[in-house]
Coordinates of C-alpha atoms in Angstrom, one line a residue:
Chain A
M1 CA 45.5 -17.9 -9.4
Y2 CA 42.0 -16.9 -10.3
P3 CA 40.2 -18.1 -7.1
V4 CA 42.8 -16.2 -5.0
A5 CA 42.3 -13.0 -6.8
W6 CA 38.6 -13.5 -6.6
S7 CA 38.5 -14.0 -2.9
R8 CA 40.7 -11.0 -2.4
F9 CA 38.3 -9.0 -4.5
R10 CA 35.4 -10.3 -2.4
K11 CA 37.3 -9.4 0.8
A12 CA 38.1 -5.9 -0.4
S13 CA 34.6 -5.2 -1.6
K14 CA 33.3 -6.4 1.8
I15 CA 35.5 -3.9 3.6
I16 CA 34.5 -1.1 1.2
E17 CA 30.9 -2.0 1.8
R18 CA 31.3 -1.9 5.6
V19 CA 33.1 1.5 5.4
L20 CA 30.4 2.9 3.1
Y21 CA 27.7 1.5 5.4
N22 CA 29.1 2.9 8.5
F23 CA 29.8 6.2 6.8
S24 CA 26.2 6.6 5.6
M25 CA 24.9 5.6 9.0
C26 CA 26.9 8.4 10.6
L27 CA 25.8 10.8 7.9
M28 CA 22.1 9.8 8.6
V29 CA 22.4 10.4 12.3
A30 CA 24.2 13.6 11.8
F31 CA 21.5 14.8 9.3
F32 CA 18.8 14.2 11.9
L33 CA 20.6 15.5 15.0
F34 CA 23.0 18.2 13.9
P35 CA 20.4 20.9 13.2
V36 CA 18.9 20.5 16.7
V37 CA 22.4 20.5 18.3
W38 CA 23.3 23.6 16.3
M39 CA 20.3 25.5 17.5
I40 CA 21.1 24.6 21.1
L41 CA 24.7 25.7 20.6
T42 CA 23.6 29.0 19.0
S43 CA 21.3 29.8 21.9
F44 CA 24.4 30.0 24.2
K45 CA 26.5 32.1 21.8
P46 CA 27.2 35.8 22.4
A47 CA 25.5 38.0 19.8
K48 CA 28.7 38.5 17.8
E49 CA 29.6 34.8 17.6
A50 CA 26.2 33.8 16.3
F51 CA 26.9 35.4 13.0
R52 CA 30.5 34.3 12.5
I53 CA 31.3 32.4 9.3
P54 CA 33.2 30.1 9.4
P55 CA 31.3 29.3 12.6
S56 CA 33.2 29.2 15.9
L57 CA 33.0 26.0 17.8
V58 CA 34.7 27.3 20.9
F59 CA 33.1 30.3 22.5
Q60 CA 32.3 31.9 25.8
P61 CA 28.8 30.6 26.6
T62 CA 26.3 33.1 27.7
L63 CA 22.8 33.2 29.0
N64 CA 22.0 36.6 27.5
N65 CA 19.8 35.2 24.8
Y66 CA 17.6 33.5 27.4
R67 CA 17.5 36.6 29.5
E68 CA 16.4 38.5 26.4
V69 CA 13.6 36.0 25.5
F70 CA 12.1 36.3 28.9
G71 CA 12.5 40.1 28.8
P72 CA 10.0 42.7 27.7
R73 CA 11.2 42.7 24.1
F74 CA 9.4 39.6 23.0
E75 CA 5.7 39.5 23.6
G76 CA 6.0 42.1 26.3
G77 CA 7.7 39.7 28.7
R78 CA 4.6 37.6 28.9
L79 CA 6.4 34.4 28.1
L80 CA 6.7 33.2 31.7
P81 CA 3.5 34.7 33.3
V82 CA 1.1 34.0 30.4
F83 CA 2.4 31.7 27.6
L84 CA 3.9 29.0 29.8
P85 CA 0.9 28.6 32.2
N86 CA -1.4 28.5 29.1
S87 CA 0.7 25.8 27.5
L88 CA 0.8 23.8 30.7
V89 CA -2.9 24.1 31.6
V90 CA -4.1 23.3 28.0
T91 CA -1.7 20.4 27.5
I92 CA -2.2 18.7 30.9
T93 CA -6.0 19.1 31.0
T94 CA -6.3 17.9 27.4
T95 CA -4.1 14.8 28.2
A96 CA -6.1 14.0 31.3
V97 CA -9.5 14.3 29.7
V98 CA -8.4 12.4 26.6
I99 CA -7.0 9.5 28.6
V100 CA -10.1 9.0 30.7
L101 CA -12.5 9.2 27.7
A102 CA -10.3 7.1 25.5
L103 CA -10.0 4.4 28.1
L104 CA -13.8 4.2 28.6
A105 CA -14.4 4.2 24.8
G106 CA -11.5 1.8 24.0
Y107 CA -12.7 -0.7 26.6
A108 CA -16.3 -0.6 25.4
L109 CA -15.3 -0.9 21.8
T110 CA -13.1 -4.0 22.4
R111 CA -15.1 -5.8 25.1
F112 CA -18.8 -5.1 24.6
D113 CA -20.8 -6.6 21.9
F114 CA -23.3 -4.0 20.8
R115 CA -25.1 -2.8 17.7
G116 CA -23.1 -0.4 15.6
R117 CA -19.8 -1.2 17.3
K118 CA -17.8 -1.7 14.1
P119 CA -19.1 1.4 12.3
L120 CA -18.6 3.4 15.4
T121 CA -15.0 2.3 15.7
F122 CA -14.4 3.1 12.1
F123 CA -16.0 6.5 12.5
I124 CA -13.9 7.4 15.4
I125 CA -10.7 6.3 13.7
A126 CA -11.7 8.0 10.5
T127 CA -12.0 11.4 12.1
R128 CA -8.3 11.2 12.6
M129 CA -7.9 11.8 8.9
L130 CA -9.7 15.2 9.0
P131 CA -7.0 17.8 8.2
P132 CA -6.7 20.4 11.0
I133 CA -6.0 23.0 8.4
G134 CA -9.4 22.3 6.9
S135 CA -11.1 22.3 10.3
V136 CA -9.5 25.3 11.8
I137 CA -11.6 27.9 10.1
P138 CA -14.9 26.1 10.9
L139 CA -13.6 25.8 14.5
F140 CA -12.9 29.5 14.5
F141 CA -16.5 30.2 13.6
M142 CA -17.7 27.8 16.2
M143 CA -15.6 29.4 19.0
N144 CA -16.7 32.8 17.8
D145 CA -20.4 31.7 18.1
L146 CA -19.7 30.4 21.6
R147 CA -17.7 33.5 22.6
L148 CA -14.8 31.2 23.4
L149 CA -12.2 32.7 21.1
D150 CA -8.9 33.4 22.9
T151 CA -9.7 31.2 25.8
R152 CA -7.9 28.1 27.1
L153 CA -11.2 26.2 27.1
A154 CA -11.5 26.5 23.3
L155 CA -8.0 25.1 22.9
I156 CA -8.7 22.3 25.3
L157 CA -12.0 21.4 23.6
V158 CA -10.4 21.3 20.1
H159 CA -7.3 19.4 21.2
T160 CA -9.4 16.8 23.0
A161 CA -11.5 16.3 19.9
L162 CA -8.4 16.1 17.7
S163 CA -6.4 13.7 20.0
L164 CA -9.2 11.3 21.0
P165 CA -9.2 9.2 17.8
L166 CA -5.4 8.5 18.0
A167 CA -5.6 7.7 21.7
I168 CA -8.6 5.4 21.3
W169 CA -6.8 3.7 18.4
I170 CA -3.6 3.1 20.4
L171 CA -5.7 1.8 23.4
L172 CA -7.8 -0.5 21.2
G173 CA -4.6 -2.3 20.3
F174 CA -3.4 -2.7 23.8
I175 CA -6.7 -3.8 25.3
Q176 CA -7.2 -6.4 22.6
G177 CA -4.0 -7.9 23.8
I178 CA -5.3 -8.5 27.3
P179 CA -6.8 -12.1 27.8
K180 CA -10.5 -12.0 28.4
E181 CA -10.4 -14.8 30.9
I182 CA -8.9 -12.6 33.6
E183 CA -11.9 -10.2 33.4
E184 CA -14.4 -13.1 33.3
C185 CA -12.9 -14.5 36.5
A186 CA -13.1 -11.1 38.2
I187 CA -16.8 -10.7 37.2
V188 CA -17.6 -14.1 38.5
D189 CA -16.0 -13.1 41.7
G190 CA -18.4 -10.2 41.9
C191 CA -16.3 -7.4 40.5
S192 CA -18.2 -4.6 38.6
R193 CA -17.3 -3.4 35.2
I194 CA -15.8 -0.2 36.6
G195 CA -13.9 -2.4 39.0
V196 CA -12.6 -4.5 36.2
L197 CA -11.5 -1.4 34.3
W198 CA -9.8 0.0 37.4
R199 CA -8.2 -3.1 38.8
I200 CA -7.4 -5.1 35.7
I201 CA -7.6 -3.2 32.4
M202 CA -5.8 -0.1 33.7
P203 CA -2.7 -1.8 35.1
L204 CA -2.5 -4.3 32.2
S205 CA -2.8 -1.6 29.5
A206 CA -0.4 0.8 31.3
P207 CA 2.1 0.9 28.4
G208 CA -0.8 1.8 26.1
L209 CA -2.0 4.5 28.5
V210 CA 1.5 5.9 28.7
A211 CA 1.9 5.9 24.9
A212 CA -1.5 7.5 24.3
S213 CA -0.8 10.2 26.9
I214 CA 2.6 10.9 25.5
F215 CA 1.2 11.4 22.0
T216 CA -1.6 13.6 23.2
F217 CA 0.8 15.6 25.3
I218 CA 3.3 16.1 22.5
F219 CA 0.7 17.0 19.8
T220 CA -1.0 19.5 22.1
W221 CA 2.2 21.0 23.4
N222 CA 3.6 21.4 19.9
D223 CA 0.5 22.8 18.3
F224 CA 1.1 26.1 16.6
Q225 CA -1.7 26.2 14.0
I226 CA -4.8 25.8 16.2
A227 CA -3.5 28.4 18.7
L228 CA -2.6 30.7 15.8
F229 CA -6.2 30.8 14.6
L230 CA -8.0 30.6 17.9
T231 CA -6.1 32.8 20.2
R232 CA -5.3 36.6 20.1
A233 CA -3.6 37.5 23.3
K234 CA -4.5 36.1 26.7
A235 CA -4.7 32.4 25.6
K236 CA -1.5 32.3 23.5
T237 CA 0.7 29.3 24.0
L238 CA 4.5 28.8 23.8
P239 CA 4.9 27.8 20.1
L240 CA 3.4 31.1 19.0
L241 CA 6.6 32.7 20.4
A242 CA 8.2 31.5 17.1
L243 CA 6.5 34.4 15.3
S244 CA 8.0 37.1 17.4
F245 CA 11.7 36.8 16.2
Q246 CA 11.2 38.4 12.9
T247 CA 11.5 42.1 13.7
I248 CA 11.1 45.0 11.4
E249 CA 14.1 46.9 12.7
E250 CA 16.7 44.1 12.9
G251 CA 15.4 41.3 10.7
V252 CA 15.6 37.9 12.4
V253 CA 17.1 38.0 15.8
W254 CA 19.0 34.8 15.8
G255 CA 20.3 34.5 19.4
P256 CA 16.9 34.9 21.2
M257 CA 15.2 32.9 18.5
A258 CA 17.6 29.9 19.2
A259 CA 17.0 30.4 22.9
G260 CA 13.2 30.5 22.5
G261 CA 13.3 27.4 20.2
T262 CA 15.5 25.5 22.7
L263 CA 13.1 26.3 25.6
I264 CA 10.1 25.0 23.7
M265 CA 11.8 21.8 22.6
I266 CA 13.5 20.9 25.8
P267 CA 10.4 19.2 27.3
M268 CA 10.0 17.2 24.1
I269 CA 13.6 16.0 24.0
L270 CA 13.3 14.9 27.7
F271 CA 10.2 13.1 26.8
V272 CA 11.9 11.3 23.9
L273 CA 14.8 10.3 26.1
L274 CA 12.7 9.1 29.0
A275 CA 9.8 7.4 27.1
Q276 CA 11.1 6.4 23.7
K277 CA 10.0 2.8 24.3
Y278 CA 6.4 3.8 24.6
I279 CA 6.6 6.3 21.8
I280 CA 7.9 3.7 19.3
K281 CA 5.3 1.3 20.5
G282 CA 2.5 3.8 20.1
L283 CA 3.8 4.9 16.7
T284 CA 4.0 1.4 15.3
L285 CA 0.6 0.4 16.7
G286 CA -1.0 3.6 15.4
G287 CA 0.8 3.6 12.1
V288 CA 1.2 -0.1 11.1
K289 CA -2.0 -1.6 12.4
G290 CA -4.6 -1.2 9.7
Chain B
M1 CA -26.1 -10.5 19.7
R2 CA -29.1 -8.4 20.6
R3 CA -30.4 -8.6 24.1
V4 CA -34.1 -8.2 24.7
G5 CA -36.0 -8.1 28.0
S6 CA -36.1 -5.6 30.7
P7 CA -33.1 -6.3 33.0
K8 CA -30.9 -7.0 30.0
S9 CA -32.1 -4.0 27.9
R10 CA -30.6 -1.7 30.5
R11 CA -27.3 -3.6 30.1
A12 CA -27.6 -3.3 26.4
L13 CA -27.5 0.5 26.7
A14 CA -24.4 0.4 28.9
P15 CA -21.8 0.1 26.1
Y16 CA -23.2 3.4 24.6
C17 CA -22.7 5.1 27.9
W18 CA -19.0 4.2 27.8
V19 CA -18.4 5.3 24.3
M20 CA -20.7 8.3 24.2
P21 CA -18.5 10.8 26.0
S22 CA -15.8 10.5 23.3
V23 CA -18.4 10.5 20.5
I24 CA -20.1 13.6 22.0
V25 CA -16.8 15.5 22.2
I26 CA -15.7 14.5 18.6
V27 CA -19.1 15.0 17.0
G28 CA -19.9 18.0 19.1
V29 CA -16.7 19.9 18.2
M30 CA -16.0 18.7 14.7
G31 CA -19.7 18.3 13.7
Y32 CA -20.7 21.7 14.9
A33 CA -17.6 23.3 13.3
F34 CA -18.1 21.7 9.9
A35 CA -21.8 22.4 9.8
K36 CA -21.2 26.0 10.7
G37 CA -18.3 26.1 8.3
F38 CA -20.5 24.8 5.5
S39 CA -23.2 27.4 6.1
I40 CA -20.5 30.2 6.1
S41 CA -19.0 28.9 2.9
L42 CA -22.3 29.7 1.2
T43 CA -22.1 33.3 2.2
K44 CA -20.0 36.5 1.7
W45 CA -19.0 37.6 5.2
N46 CA -16.4 40.1 6.4
P47 CA -17.1 40.5 10.2
F48 CA -15.5 43.9 10.3
L49 CA -17.4 45.4 7.3
N50 CA -20.8 43.7 7.6
P51 CA -21.8 41.9 10.7
T52 CA -24.3 39.6 9.0
P53 CA -23.3 37.1 6.3
V54 CA -24.8 37.7 2.8
P55 CA -25.9 34.4 1.1
V56 CA -24.2 33.8 -2.2
G57 CA -25.0 30.2 -2.9
L58 CA -22.1 28.3 -4.4
G59 CA -20.5 31.6 -5.6
N60 CA -17.5 31.2 -3.3
Y61 CA -16.7 27.8 -4.7
V62 CA -17.0 29.1 -8.3
K63 CA -14.9 32.1 -7.5
L64 CA -12.2 30.0 -5.7
L65 CA -11.9 27.3 -8.4
S66 CA -11.5 30.0 -11.1
D67 CA -8.9 32.0 -9.2
P68 CA -5.5 31.3 -10.9
L69 CA -3.7 31.8 -7.6
F70 CA -5.8 29.1 -6.0
R71 CA -5.1 26.7 -8.9
H72 CA -1.4 27.6 -8.5
S73 CA -1.7 26.7 -4.8
V74 CA -3.2 23.3 -5.7
Y75 CA -0.3 22.7 -8.0
V76 CA 2.2 23.8 -5.3
T77 CA 0.5 21.5 -2.7
V78 CA 0.7 18.5 -5.1
V79 CA 4.4 19.1 -5.9
F80 CA 5.2 19.6 -2.2
A81 CA 3.3 16.5 -1.2
A82 CA 4.7 14.3 -4.0
G83 CA 8.3 15.6 -3.6
S84 CA 8.4 15.3 0.2
V85 CA 6.5 12.0 0.5
G86 CA 8.5 10.5 -2.4
A87 CA 11.8 11.4 -0.9
E88 CA 10.7 10.3 2.6
M89 CA 9.6 6.9 1.4
L90 CA 12.8 6.2 -0.6
L91 CA 15.1 7.6 2.2
G92 CA 13.0 5.9 4.8
M93 CA 13.2 2.5 3.2
A94 CA 17.0 2.9 2.8
G95 CA 17.2 4.0 6.4
A96 CA 15.1 1.2 7.7
L97 CA 17.2 -1.4 5.9
M98 CA 20.3 0.1 7.2
V99 CA 19.2 0.4 10.8
Q100 CA 17.9 -3.2 10.7
K101 CA 21.4 -4.4 9.9
L102 CA 22.9 -2.4 12.7
R103 CA 24.7 -4.4 15.3
F104 CA 25.6 -1.8 17.9
L105 CA 23.9 1.5 19.0
K106 CA 20.6 0.6 17.5
G107 CA 18.8 2.3 20.4
L108 CA 20.9 5.5 20.0
V109 CA 20.2 5.7 16.3
R110 CA 16.5 5.3 17.0
T111 CA 16.5 8.0 19.6
S112 CA 18.3 10.4 17.3
M113 CA 15.6 9.9 14.8
L114 CA 12.7 10.4 17.2
I115 CA 13.9 13.9 18.1
P116 CA 13.1 15.7 14.8
M117 CA 9.7 14.2 14.6
M118 CA 8.8 15.0 18.1
L119 CA 9.8 18.6 17.8
A120 CA 7.1 21.2 17.3
P121 CA 7.0 21.8 13.5
A122 CA 7.2 25.5 14.3
I123 CA 10.5 24.9 16.1
A124 CA 11.7 22.9 13.1
G125 CA 10.9 26.0 11.0
L126 CA 13.1 28.1 13.3
I127 CA 16.0 25.7 13.2
W128 CA 16.0 25.6 9.4
K129 CA 15.5 29.3 9.1
L130 CA 18.8 29.6 11.0
F131 CA 20.4 27.0 8.7
M132 CA 19.1 28.4 5.5
D133 CA 20.0 32.1 6.0
I134 CA 21.9 33.3 2.9
D135 CA 24.7 35.1 4.7
F136 CA 24.9 33.5 8.2
G137 CA 23.4 30.1 7.5
L138 CA 25.5 26.9 7.8
L139 CA 24.1 25.3 4.6
N140 CA 25.7 27.9 2.4
Y141 CA 28.9 27.6 4.4
F142 CA 28.9 23.8 3.8
L143 CA 28.3 24.5 0.1
S144 CA 31.3 26.9 0.0
L145 CA 33.4 24.3 1.7
L146 CA 32.5 21.8 -1.1
G147 CA 33.4 24.5 -3.7
L148 CA 29.7 24.8 -4.8
P149 CA 28.0 28.0 -5.5
E150 CA 25.8 29.4 -2.8
I151 CA 22.0 29.1 -2.9
G152 CA 19.3 31.5 -2.0
W153 CA 17.3 28.8 -0.2
I154 CA 14.0 30.2 1.1
A155 CA 14.8 33.7 -0.3
D156 CA 15.0 32.4 -3.8
K157 CA 12.2 31.8 -6.3
T158 CA 13.4 28.5 -7.6
W159 CA 14.7 27.1 -4.3
V160 CA 12.0 28.0 -1.9
L161 CA 9.8 24.9 -2.6
P162 CA 12.7 22.4 -2.6
S163 CA 13.8 24.1 0.7
V164 CA 10.5 23.5 2.5
V165 CA 10.5 20.0 1.0
L166 CA 13.9 19.4 2.6
V167 CA 12.6 20.5 6.0
D168 CA 9.6 18.2 5.7
V169 CA 12.0 15.4 4.7
W170 CA 14.2 16.1 7.7
Q171 CA 11.3 16.0 10.1
W172 CA 9.3 13.1 8.7
T173 CA 11.7 10.6 7.2
P174 CA 12.3 9.2 10.8
F175 CA 8.6 8.4 10.9
V176 CA 8.9 6.3 7.8
V177 CA 12.1 4.7 9.0
L178 CA 10.6 3.7 12.3
I179 CA 7.4 2.3 10.9
L180 CA 9.1 0.4 8.1
L181 CA 11.7 -0.9 10.6
A182 CA 9.0 -2.3 12.7
G183 CA 7.5 -3.9 9.6
L184 CA 10.9 -5.4 8.6
Q185 CA 11.5 -6.8 12.1
S186 CA 8.2 -8.7 12.0
L187 CA 9.0 -10.5 8.7
P188 CA 9.5 -14.2 8.9
P189 CA 13.1 -15.4 8.5
E190 CA 12.2 -18.5 6.4
P191 CA 11.8 -17.0 3.0
Y192 CA 15.2 -15.4 3.3
E193 CA 16.9 -18.6 4.3
A194 CA 15.3 -20.4 1.3
A195 CA 16.4 -17.6 -1.0
E196 CA 20.0 -17.8 0.3
I197 CA 20.1 -21.5 -0.3
D198 CA 18.8 -20.9 -3.9
G199 CA 21.6 -18.4 -4.4
A200 CA 19.5 -15.3 -4.7
T201 CA 21.3 -11.9 -4.5
R202 CA 20.4 -9.5 -1.8
L203 CA 18.8 -7.2 -4.4
Q204 CA 16.6 -10.1 -5.6
A205 CA 15.7 -11.0 -2.0
F206 CA 14.6 -7.4 -1.5
R207 CA 12.6 -7.2 -4.7
Y208 CA 10.9 -10.6 -4.5
I209 CA 10.6 -11.2 -0.7
T210 CA 10.8 -7.9 1.2
L211 CA 8.7 -5.7 -1.1
P212 CA 5.8 -8.1 -1.5
L213 CA 5.7 -8.9 2.2
M214 CA 5.9 -5.2 3.2
K215 CA 3.4 -4.0 0.7
R216 CA 0.7 -3.4 3.2
V217 CA 2.9 -1.5 5.7
I218 CA 4.4 0.5 2.8
V219 CA 1.0 1.6 1.5
I220 CA -0.3 2.5 5.0
T221 CA 2.9 4.6 5.7
L222 CA 2.4 6.2 2.3
L223 CA -1.2 7.0 3.2
F224 CA -0.2 8.6 6.5
R225 CA 2.6 10.7 5.1
T226 CA 0.5 11.9 2.2
I227 CA -2.4 12.9 4.4
F228 CA -0.1 14.7 6.8
S229 CA 1.9 16.4 4.1
L230 CA -1.3 17.8 2.6
R231 CA -2.0 19.5 5.9
A232 CA 1.5 20.9 6.5
F233 CA 1.3 24.4 7.8
D234 CA 3.6 25.4 10.6
T235 CA 7.0 24.9 9.0
I236 CA 5.9 26.5 5.7
F237 CA 4.3 29.3 7.6
L238 CA 7.6 30.1 9.4
L239 CA 9.9 29.6 6.4
A240 CA 7.9 31.0 3.5
R241 CA 5.3 33.3 5.0
G242 CA 3.0 34.7 2.4
G243 CA 4.0 31.9 0.0
G244 CA 7.6 32.8 -0.2
P245 CA 9.4 34.4 -3.2
G246 CA 7.2 34.4 -6.3
Q247 CA 4.5 32.6 -4.1
N248 CA 6.2 29.4 -5.2
A249 CA 5.6 27.8 -1.8
L250 CA 2.0 28.9 -1.5
T251 CA 0.4 25.7 -0.6
L252 CA -3.4 25.4 -0.1
S253 CA -3.0 25.9 3.7
M254 CA -1.0 29.1 3.0
Y255 CA -3.5 30.3 0.5
L256 CA -6.3 29.8 3.1
Y257 CA -4.4 31.8 5.7
E258 CA -3.0 34.6 3.5
R259 CA -5.8 35.1 1.0
A260 CA -8.9 34.3 2.9
Y261 CA -8.4 34.4 6.7
I262 CA -6.1 37.5 7.0
P263 CA -8.2 39.7 4.7
F264 CA -11.3 38.5 6.6
H265 CA -13.0 36.9 3.6
M266 CA -14.6 34.4 5.9
G267 CA -16.9 32.8 3.2
M268 CA -13.8 32.2 1.1
A269 CA -11.9 30.8 4.0
A270 CA -14.6 28.4 4.8
T271 CA -14.8 27.4 1.2
A272 CA -11.1 26.8 1.0
S273 CA -11.3 24.6 4.1
Y274 CA -14.0 22.5 2.4
I275 CA -11.9 22.1 -0.7
I276 CA -8.9 21.1 1.3
L277 CA -11.1 18.6 3.1
I278 CA -12.5 17.2 -0.2
I279 CA -9.0 16.9 -1.7
T280 CA -7.7 15.1 1.3
L281 CA -10.7 12.7 1.4
L282 CA -10.2 12.0 -2.4
I283 CA -6.6 11.2 -2.0
T284 CA -7.3 9.1 1.1
A285 CA -9.9 7.2 -0.9
V286 CA -7.5 6.6 -3.7
I287 CA -4.7 5.3 -1.4
L288 CA -7.2 3.2 0.6
G289 CA -8.2 1.7 -2.6
L290 CA -4.6 0.7 -3.2
T291 CA -4.3 -0.6 0.4
H292 CA -7.3 -2.8 -0.2
G293 CA -5.7 -4.2 -3.3
A294 CA -2.5 -4.7 -1.4
G295 CA -4.3 -6.3 1.5
S296 CA -5.9 -8.9 -0.8
T297 CA -2.6 -10.1 -2.2
E298 CA -1.6 -11.2 1.3

């Protein structure tokens, strides 16, 4: 009698465990995804639906919120002609510069034997720990001195300096994984160092280059804080739009806010969907490797 | 390996040429900024009232450290960091263990977790502002469905800090899950097989195999999350501007913005920057000390 009851109990508890497990798994995914989905949905809702409680899941989708975001009401309609080009120029330039510099430095730090290599590597990595919120006021003074406040150049300089350590760190891990022998053969065959970098290191560390560029791109594109301190009008970037939805007359304007938020996050969601393999690789390399 | 001699000494300089561009950018920007910041922190300077800074020595540091609101903001920052990082580590570990066991849709779950952490924190702030609205927010609607009383969230003195912690947990738990998951997947299977033969329960296996083997990864994740939560700005700025009700979400970064930068007390702003920097470095040193201890047990 006893063993039968016991095995039934075991079986039942296994089923309960499975159900609980699957339930909490779903709960977890919902917790992470639902807020994002909800904002996207809200951005397509007509003004009167956005406020309805209980919320309506079926509604007539509209693009009014998007029209309004681009219109003169928010930031004087400068979203498309000013904010977007600023974001694109700053992000793309920063990413390009960071990748070139990080590749050179990453290669030298792994492959050359020179005095001060270890402390230099440590120094570069350690600058990643500097808190931007602690640096942004000093950076503000610096750009004020150089008459660079409210310029794209200031943003590019600062983001390059802030992103380089992580990019170098990621590349170090990838370049270390490339066998030295290939390069030695190439050098024996008369290939220059630059040639080695171009023909061997770059193709073989491509996933690392992709991961490093993605991180640089994402951090620069998403930045709110640096731009908040260092820009006033003509160099403002897209994330600063987040500030303009709190109006004095109407309080928070939900519809346009959801539309603006969706617009800024779409490139990042596309990035995640297209390049998640590299993102996870870069994350675990940058985060796990001591 | 030092190389001497004329043809080789030129080659010995070559590595520096490769590294220097990066070092020049980093040192040029950060070094200049921090040197300038330090000199400003020793002055009283309001660019609109008096164009030249007036030297005050360490006056700003004394003034700041004796300001009750500044001390309050240190307290808020510590509670915010401890609360969010603590919750993220616990949830992250649970999440990583769960995802590791997943048989189907592992990729889908991972993608869903990458999305919050890759969003601009400013946008995360907007999303949760929408969620946490007292009248139109979904969170209160869910509470009412469960028959619970509604909460003021970011509009309430007691709830504003837990609310910003919740948003931080939402955005950064995935980071902990993904890193710990990578750590779990690199663990050797042998100890677990041995434990199963010896009849160890899963809890025992976790306590005596997983935790010790994962110690290094856990400490590094903890370090990263702590450093990054100390510098949190964007979400708090959007959800609890000015420190929120009762200034109960006035973290150091908010203090710096609202109390020093906005009123143009530039000397104070620079001083606050330095204090944030010192606090971060101290905490980093403490946790790195722990990592070192953790590394040596391996």
